Structures are given as structure tokens and as C-alpha cells.
XYZ file of C-alpha atoms in Angstrom:
384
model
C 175.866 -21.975 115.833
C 176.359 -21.431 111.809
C 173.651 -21.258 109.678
C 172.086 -23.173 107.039
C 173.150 -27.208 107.017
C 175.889 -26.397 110.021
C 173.431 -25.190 112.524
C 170.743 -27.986 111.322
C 173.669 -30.664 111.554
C 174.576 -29.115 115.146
C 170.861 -29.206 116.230
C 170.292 -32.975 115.172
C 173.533 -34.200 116.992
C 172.060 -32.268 120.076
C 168.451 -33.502 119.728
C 169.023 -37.213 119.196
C 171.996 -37.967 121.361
C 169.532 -38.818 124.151
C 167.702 -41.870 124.377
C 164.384 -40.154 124.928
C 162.510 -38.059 123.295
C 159.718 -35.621 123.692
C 157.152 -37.209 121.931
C 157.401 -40.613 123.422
C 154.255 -42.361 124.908
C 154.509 -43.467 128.124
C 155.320 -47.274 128.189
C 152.326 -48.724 129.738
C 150.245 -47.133 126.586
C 152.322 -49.487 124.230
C 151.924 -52.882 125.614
C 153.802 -54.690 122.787
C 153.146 -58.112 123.659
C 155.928 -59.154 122.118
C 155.990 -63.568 122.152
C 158.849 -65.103 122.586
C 160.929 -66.746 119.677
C 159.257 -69.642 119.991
C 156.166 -68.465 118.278
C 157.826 -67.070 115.425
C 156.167 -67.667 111.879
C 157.093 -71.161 110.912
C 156.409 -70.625 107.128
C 159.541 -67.700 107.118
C 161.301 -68.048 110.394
C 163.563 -71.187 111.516
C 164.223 -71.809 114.999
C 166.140 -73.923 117.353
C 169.713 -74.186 116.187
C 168.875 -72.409 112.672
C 169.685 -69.311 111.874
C 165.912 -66.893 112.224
C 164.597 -66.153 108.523
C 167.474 -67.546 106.691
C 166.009 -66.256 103.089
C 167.276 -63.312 100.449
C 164.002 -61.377 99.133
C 164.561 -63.066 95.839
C 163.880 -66.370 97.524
C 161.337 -65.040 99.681
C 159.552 -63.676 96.833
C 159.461 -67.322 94.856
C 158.621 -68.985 98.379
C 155.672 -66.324 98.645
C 154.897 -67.099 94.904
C 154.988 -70.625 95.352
C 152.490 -70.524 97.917
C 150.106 -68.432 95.653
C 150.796 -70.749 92.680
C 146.925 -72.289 92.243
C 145.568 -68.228 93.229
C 144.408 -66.120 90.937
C 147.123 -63.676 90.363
C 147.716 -60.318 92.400
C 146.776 -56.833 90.685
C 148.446 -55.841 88.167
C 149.614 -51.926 88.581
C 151.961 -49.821 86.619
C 154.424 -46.557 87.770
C 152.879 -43.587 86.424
C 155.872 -41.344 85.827
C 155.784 -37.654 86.000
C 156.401 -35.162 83.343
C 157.316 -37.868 81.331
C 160.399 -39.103 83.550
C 162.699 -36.121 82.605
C 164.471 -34.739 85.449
C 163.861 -38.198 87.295
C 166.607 -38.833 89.990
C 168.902 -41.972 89.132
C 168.634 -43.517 92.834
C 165.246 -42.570 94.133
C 163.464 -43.227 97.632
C 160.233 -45.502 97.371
C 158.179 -45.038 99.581
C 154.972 -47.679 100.299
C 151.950 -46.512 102.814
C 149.490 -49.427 102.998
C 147.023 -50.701 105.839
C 147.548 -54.516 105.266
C 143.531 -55.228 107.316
C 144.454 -56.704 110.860
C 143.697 -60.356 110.807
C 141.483 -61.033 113.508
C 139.301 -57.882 112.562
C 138.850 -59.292 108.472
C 138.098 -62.573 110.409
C 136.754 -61.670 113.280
C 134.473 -58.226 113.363
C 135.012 -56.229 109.867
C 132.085 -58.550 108.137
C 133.234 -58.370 104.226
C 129.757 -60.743 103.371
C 131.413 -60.636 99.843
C 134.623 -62.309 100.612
C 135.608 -66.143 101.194
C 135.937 -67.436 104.621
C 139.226 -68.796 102.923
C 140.518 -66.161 101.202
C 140.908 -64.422 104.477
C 143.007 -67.245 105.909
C 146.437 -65.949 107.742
C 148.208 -68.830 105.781
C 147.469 -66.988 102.394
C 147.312 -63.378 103.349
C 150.637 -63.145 104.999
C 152.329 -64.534 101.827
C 150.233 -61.539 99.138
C 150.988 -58.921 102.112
C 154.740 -60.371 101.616
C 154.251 -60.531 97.924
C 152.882 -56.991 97.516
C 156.194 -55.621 99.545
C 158.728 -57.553 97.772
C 157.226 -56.684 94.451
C 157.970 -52.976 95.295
C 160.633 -52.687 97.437
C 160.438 -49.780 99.285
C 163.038 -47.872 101.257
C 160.211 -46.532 103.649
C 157.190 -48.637 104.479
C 154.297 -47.484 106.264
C 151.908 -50.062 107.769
C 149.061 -50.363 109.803
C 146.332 -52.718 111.106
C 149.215 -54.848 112.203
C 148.811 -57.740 114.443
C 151.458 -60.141 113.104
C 154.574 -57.343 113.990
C 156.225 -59.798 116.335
C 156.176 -63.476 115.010
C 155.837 -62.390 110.887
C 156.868 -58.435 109.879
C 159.327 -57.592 112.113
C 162.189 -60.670 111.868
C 161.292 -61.242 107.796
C 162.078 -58.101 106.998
C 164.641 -57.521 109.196
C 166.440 -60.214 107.646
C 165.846 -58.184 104.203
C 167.407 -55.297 105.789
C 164.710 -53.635 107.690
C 164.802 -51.753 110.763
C 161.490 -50.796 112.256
C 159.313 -49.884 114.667
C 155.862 -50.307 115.771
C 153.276 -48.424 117.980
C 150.154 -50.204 119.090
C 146.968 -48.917 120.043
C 146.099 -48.698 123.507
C 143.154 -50.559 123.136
C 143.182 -52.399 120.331
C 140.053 -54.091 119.270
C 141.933 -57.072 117.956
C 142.427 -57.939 121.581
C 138.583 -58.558 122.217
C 139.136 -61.370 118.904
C 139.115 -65.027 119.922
C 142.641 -66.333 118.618
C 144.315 -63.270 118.289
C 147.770 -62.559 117.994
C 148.060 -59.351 119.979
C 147.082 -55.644 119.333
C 146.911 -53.766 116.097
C 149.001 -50.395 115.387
C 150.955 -49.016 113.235
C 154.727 -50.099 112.007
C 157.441 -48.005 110.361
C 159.846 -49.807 108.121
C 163.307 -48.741 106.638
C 165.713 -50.127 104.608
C 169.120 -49.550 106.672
C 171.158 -49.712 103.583
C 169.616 -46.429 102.274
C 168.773 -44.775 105.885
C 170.472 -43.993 108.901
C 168.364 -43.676 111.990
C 168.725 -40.624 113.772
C 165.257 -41.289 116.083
C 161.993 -42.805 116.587
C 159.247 -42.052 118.904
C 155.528 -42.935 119.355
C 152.802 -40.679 119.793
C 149.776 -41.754 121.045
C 147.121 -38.835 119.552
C 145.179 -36.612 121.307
C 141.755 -34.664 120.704
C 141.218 -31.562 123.113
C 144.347 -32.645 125.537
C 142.506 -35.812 125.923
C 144.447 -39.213 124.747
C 142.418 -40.982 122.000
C 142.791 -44.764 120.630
C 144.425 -43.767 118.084
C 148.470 -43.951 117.272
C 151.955 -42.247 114.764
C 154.876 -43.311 115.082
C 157.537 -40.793 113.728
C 161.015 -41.543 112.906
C 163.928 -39.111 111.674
C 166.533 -40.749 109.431
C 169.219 -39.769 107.468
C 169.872 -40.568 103.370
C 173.233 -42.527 103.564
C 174.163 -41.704 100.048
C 172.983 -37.923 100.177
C 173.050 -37.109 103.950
C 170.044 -35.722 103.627
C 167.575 -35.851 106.407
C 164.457 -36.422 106.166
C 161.403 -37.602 109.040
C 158.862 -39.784 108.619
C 155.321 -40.023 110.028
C 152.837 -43.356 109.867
C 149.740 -42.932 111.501
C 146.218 -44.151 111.529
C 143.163 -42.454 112.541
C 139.796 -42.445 113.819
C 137.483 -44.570 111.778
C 133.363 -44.519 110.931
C 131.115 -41.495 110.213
C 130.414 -39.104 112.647
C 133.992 -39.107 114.043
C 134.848 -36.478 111.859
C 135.335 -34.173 114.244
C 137.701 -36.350 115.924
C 140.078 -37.270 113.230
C 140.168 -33.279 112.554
C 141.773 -33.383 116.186
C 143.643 -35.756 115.635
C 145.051 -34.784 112.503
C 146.118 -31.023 114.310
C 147.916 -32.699 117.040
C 149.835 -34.893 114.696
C 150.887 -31.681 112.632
C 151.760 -29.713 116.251
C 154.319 -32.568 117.362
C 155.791 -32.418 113.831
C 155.777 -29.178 113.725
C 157.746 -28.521 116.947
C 159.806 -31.644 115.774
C 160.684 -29.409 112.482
C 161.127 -26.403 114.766
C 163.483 -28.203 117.208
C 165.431 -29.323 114.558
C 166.060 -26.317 112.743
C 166.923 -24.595 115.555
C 164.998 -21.203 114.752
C 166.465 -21.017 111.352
C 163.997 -20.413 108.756
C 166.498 -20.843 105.458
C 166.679 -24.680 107.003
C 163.798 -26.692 105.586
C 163.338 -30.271 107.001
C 162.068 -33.148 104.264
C 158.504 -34.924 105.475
C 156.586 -37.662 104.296
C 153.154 -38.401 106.423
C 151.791 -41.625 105.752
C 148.525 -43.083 106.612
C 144.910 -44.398 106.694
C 143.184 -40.863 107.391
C 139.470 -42.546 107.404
C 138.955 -39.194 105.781
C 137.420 -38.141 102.231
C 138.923 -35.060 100.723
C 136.086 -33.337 101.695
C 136.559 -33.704 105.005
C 138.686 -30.627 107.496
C 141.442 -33.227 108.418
C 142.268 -33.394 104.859
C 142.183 -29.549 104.693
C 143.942 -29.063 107.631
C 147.159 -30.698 106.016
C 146.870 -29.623 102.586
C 147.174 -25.993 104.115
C 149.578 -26.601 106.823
C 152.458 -24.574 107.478
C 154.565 -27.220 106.849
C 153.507 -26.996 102.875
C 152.616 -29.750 102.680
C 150.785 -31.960 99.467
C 149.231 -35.469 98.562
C 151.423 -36.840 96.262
C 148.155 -39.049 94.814
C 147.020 -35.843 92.992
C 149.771 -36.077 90.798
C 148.098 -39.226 88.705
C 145.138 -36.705 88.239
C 145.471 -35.156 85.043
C 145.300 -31.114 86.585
C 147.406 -32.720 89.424
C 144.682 -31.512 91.790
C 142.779 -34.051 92.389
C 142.913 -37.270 94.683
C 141.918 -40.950 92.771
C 138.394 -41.829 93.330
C 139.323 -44.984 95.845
C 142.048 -46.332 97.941
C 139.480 -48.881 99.607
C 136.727 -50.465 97.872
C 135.065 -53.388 99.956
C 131.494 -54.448 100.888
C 129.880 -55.076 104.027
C 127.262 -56.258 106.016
C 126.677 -52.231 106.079
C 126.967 -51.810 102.127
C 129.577 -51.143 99.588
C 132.073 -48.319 100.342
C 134.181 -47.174 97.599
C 136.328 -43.843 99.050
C 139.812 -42.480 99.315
C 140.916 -42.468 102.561
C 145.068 -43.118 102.448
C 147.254 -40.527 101.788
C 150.964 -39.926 101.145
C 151.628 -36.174 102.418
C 155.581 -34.891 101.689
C 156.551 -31.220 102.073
C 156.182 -29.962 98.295
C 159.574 -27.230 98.905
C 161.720 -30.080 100.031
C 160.328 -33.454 97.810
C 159.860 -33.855 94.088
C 157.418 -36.997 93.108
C 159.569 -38.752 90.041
C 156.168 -42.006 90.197
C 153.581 -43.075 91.622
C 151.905 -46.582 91.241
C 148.782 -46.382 89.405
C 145.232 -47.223 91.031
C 143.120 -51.138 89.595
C 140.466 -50.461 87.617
C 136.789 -51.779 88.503
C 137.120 -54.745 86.447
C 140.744 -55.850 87.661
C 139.436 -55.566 91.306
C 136.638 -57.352 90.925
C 132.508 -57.560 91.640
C 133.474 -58.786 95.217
C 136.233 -56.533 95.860
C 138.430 -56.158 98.762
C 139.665 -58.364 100.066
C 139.846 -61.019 97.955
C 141.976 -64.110 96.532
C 143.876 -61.735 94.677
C 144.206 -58.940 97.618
C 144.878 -59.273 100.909
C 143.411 -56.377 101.925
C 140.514 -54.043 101.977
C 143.071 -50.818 101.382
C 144.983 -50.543 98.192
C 148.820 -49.895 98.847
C 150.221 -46.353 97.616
C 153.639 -46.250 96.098
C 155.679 -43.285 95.430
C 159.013 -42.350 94.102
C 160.613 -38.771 95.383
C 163.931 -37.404 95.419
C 165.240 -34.568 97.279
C 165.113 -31.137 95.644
C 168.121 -28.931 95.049
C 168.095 -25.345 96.765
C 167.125 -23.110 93.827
């Protein structure tokens, strides 16, 4: 077979030039509920005769804008770069991992006793969830919590240049919401200027062989300007204390399937390394053994937050801060994991203080959601 980038181009030809794949979920776990056309987001998506989404992201950004005029405005955060820039690639990947807050649980069950009634409205969260993305611009978006996927993500951003794809839970508690728009799950955006798609598959996560609630979708692309593969993970798992135990499980079998994924794709060869970026709500401090159970993973792997610590060892003391009928919670719980041998962090976007996000906090006029969005900028490293 060759070695090296032969046998690793060899193996991907092989591996994807079948429509299925071994990680794939059986159907009848997605349940996409897709609606028709007709109940496409009127605010962003024409219909009838008219061509669907007809705006640019500049325009979509001043219609979002517009919108938000009267609002107070939306948080104001700033790239930290790292070792001062130097060494920072000229064209690098951004990369956003967010959970946007399903709408009918912040209306419907998630009880933020600190938060308008109206601030929570679709009609205004859609357009800072829009705002927030088109501020950024990622290459590679992570979502999840979302129940708008079919009438609102998927054909806005497709029109941007987007080509995703979206997992939903098996049972998603947004279905047991009066007025809801379908299930929750996770979604896995990239910009198809800047990414070839080489696969995509959804795994619904297990604990102890046995299938849990909880959903990753993982998707193998390829850099169009370097050629340069890389594989992608979004997941989302197992919320509340005293499920720690379960989002440990759930967290190994995620790192099995990518490991074999890795393994399958570099055919045996050890001098191959394969780029990864895991993105997700964990629901886990870093305290917890999920969190350990990646950070000393095989697959050398990192958190790419601990670089805006000053000893670079350290995670930021939130993500989500938010009060409920339960009490204030103030914890880090999202992560961006990439494979430290293979990925070099060139930025990341820097955390709101206390007084920018407010006595209320999340969610709020400002913020659509009760999870901060984490932004990072990597480049591919050269073999030494």
C-alpha cells in the first residue's frame, strides 16, 4: 500500500466510497421530522416562486441586526492570540462549538426564574443565535440543543455555504413541549468552500452496550486548500448530577468509535496521524472522569480553553452561568478537544466577565443562550 500520506490517501478512498458506514445509527433512532418547505422560517426563507433564503451573510447579518436594533447589545468578546500571534497561520480554520438552548426547553421546562418571558421569544433568539454565527464565521460549527434544524439552521446557512448534518436524540424531551418544533440533537456545520466531505455518520452513545439518549455526529472532511484531512466530532452528553457515571460511559464509547475511525483510516500505520477536533456540551466539570478520560486518551488529545489560562493548564471558570428555579450554576461544561500532535491553537475567543453578563445571566436580552459559544483558531502542524 505505500506508507505515510499514500497509504492514508489509499485507505480514505477505500473507506468512504460506500454510502454506509460503520458507525451509523439505525434509521428509526433518528426520526428527523423534517417539515415540508412550507414551514420554512418566514423571517430568512422565501417560498413559493422565490428563490429559498435569497440573502449574502453580509445582508443577513444587518437583517439580524436590524431586528436587534432597540436590544441591548450582544457581548462583547475579543480573540486572545497565542504566543503573541507569531507563527500564526495566514488562512486559519475557525472553529465554533456552542449549545444554542433548545427553544421549547428555555420556554417550556428549563425554568431560568431570572429571565424575561420575552427575551426567550423564538422571534428574537433565532436572530442573536444568527448574529453570534455571522459575527464569527466559522469553517466548522458545532451545535446542539437544536430544534429549529429544519425550517431555520439548515437552509440559512446552507445558502451561506454550509453543508451539514444533524443527529437527534431518540427521545428528545422537546417532543413532550406543547408547540414544539420537533426533537433536539446535535448539528455539524461546514463551510464547503474550505472543506470537502469525505463522510458523516451518527452515533447514537452507549453506556455498558446499552443505547443511551444521548447523540455525536462525526464527520471526516478534507482542507480544500491544504488537502489535509481532518474529522470532526459534535456531541452532547448526559446532563444533571449523579449521572456522572454515565457521561464517563459515554464519553469512552465516543473515544472507541473514533478511535477505530482513526485506526481504519490509517490503515495500521502508526507514522500516519489523523487531525481531530471533539466538540461539545460534556455536562462535565474538570473534575469529573469524563474529562479525564479525554485529556489522557490515546488519541493525545487537549482542551484548547486552557490555553487562555495563563500556565495553559487550566480550563475558564464558566462556559454556562444561568439561574434556576434550582439555584445559580456557574460551571464549565463545553469543551473544544483537538489532537495536540496534529493541531496548533493560533486564538481563542475570550470568556464575558461578571459584569458584561449580567446579575440575571443566561439567557438574557443580550444572549440567547444559557451556554457561552467557544471559538478557536488552529492550523495544521508541519511534520517536525
Amino acid at each position: 500500500m505505500g506508507g505515510g500520506a499514500t497509504r492514508l490517501y489509499s485507505t480514505l478512498t477505500q473507506t468512504f466510497s460506500g454510502s454506509s458506514s460503520p458507525l451509523s445509527i439505525p434509521p428509526s433512532y433518528l426520526s428527523p421530522h423534517q417539515p415540508a418547505l412550507t414551514n420554512l422560517d418566514s423571517d430568512f426563507c422565501l417560498q413559493k416562486d422565490s428563490p429559498i433564503c435569497p440573502l449574502d451573510s453580509v445582508e443577513l447579518l444587518q437583517q439580524c441586526e436590524e431586528a436587534l436594533r432597540d436590544q441591548p447589545p450582544r457581548l462583547h468578546r475579543n480573540f486572545v492570540y497565542i504566543n503573541n500571534g507569531d507563527g500564526v497561520a495566514s488562512s486559519p480554520i475557525r472553529v465554533m462549538q456552542w449549545n444554542i438552548l433548545a427553544q421549547a426547553l428555555g420556554v417550556g421546562t428549563d425554568n431560568f426564574v431570572r429571565c424575561p418571558l420575552e427575551a426567550l421569544s423564538w422571534s428574537r433568539r433565532k436572530n442573536l443565535i444568527l448574529e453570534e454565527i455571522l459575527a464569527y464565521r466559522p469553517h466548522i460549527l458545532c451545535l446542539q440543543e437544536v430544534d429549529h434544524y429544519y425550517d431555520t439552521f439548515q437552509p440559512v446557512l446552507a445558502n451561506l455555504g454550509y453543508s451539514s448534518h444533524f443527529c437527534p436524540k431518540p427521545w428528545s424531551p422537546c417532543l413532550d413541549v406543547e408547540g414544539n418544533s420537533g426533537p433536539d440533537g446535535c448539528a455539524l456545520f461546514f463551510d464547503e468552500s474550505r472543506f470537502e466531505l469525505l463522510d458523516s455518520a451518527s452515533i447514537r452513545l452507549s453506556a455498558m452496550m446499552i443505547p443511551t439518549n444521548q447523540v455525536a455526529v462525526v464527520t471526516t472532511l478534507r482542507c480544500q486548500s491544504t488537502g489535509k484531512y481532518v474529522c470532526v466530532a459534535a456531541t452532547h452528553l448526559k446532563a444533571r448530577s449523579g449521572w456522572e457515571w454515565l457521561r464517563s460511559a459515554q464519553g469512552s464509547d465516543l473515544l472507541w468509535h473514533l478511535q477505530n475511525l482513526v485506526q481504519e483510516l490509517v490503515g495500521g500505520n502508526s507514522n500516519v496521524q489523523v487531525p481531530l477536533l471533539i466538540c461539545g456540551d460534556f455536562n462535565a466539570v474538570p473534575s469529573e472522569e469524563v474529562y479525564r478520560r479525554f485529556a489522557t486518551s490515546p488519541l493525545g488529545l487537549d482542551s484548547a480553553y486552557k490555553k487562555l489560562s495563563q500556565d495553559g493548564a487550566s480550563e475558564p471558570e464558566y462556559t454556562t452561568w444561568k439561574i434556576r428555579g434550582t439555584g445559580e450554576c456557574c460551571s464549565t461544561l463545553d469543551y473544544i478537544w483537538y489532537t495536540k500532535g496534529t493541531l496548533r491553537v493560533d486564538a481563542v475567543l475570550d470568556m464575558p466577565d461578571e459584569e458584561q453578563i449580567g446579575p440575571n445571566r443566561l439567557p438574557s436580552y443580550s444572549y440567547p443562550s444559557d451556554h457561552l459559544s467557544l471559538v478557536c483558531d488552529f492550523s495544521f502542524r508541519e511534520k517536525e
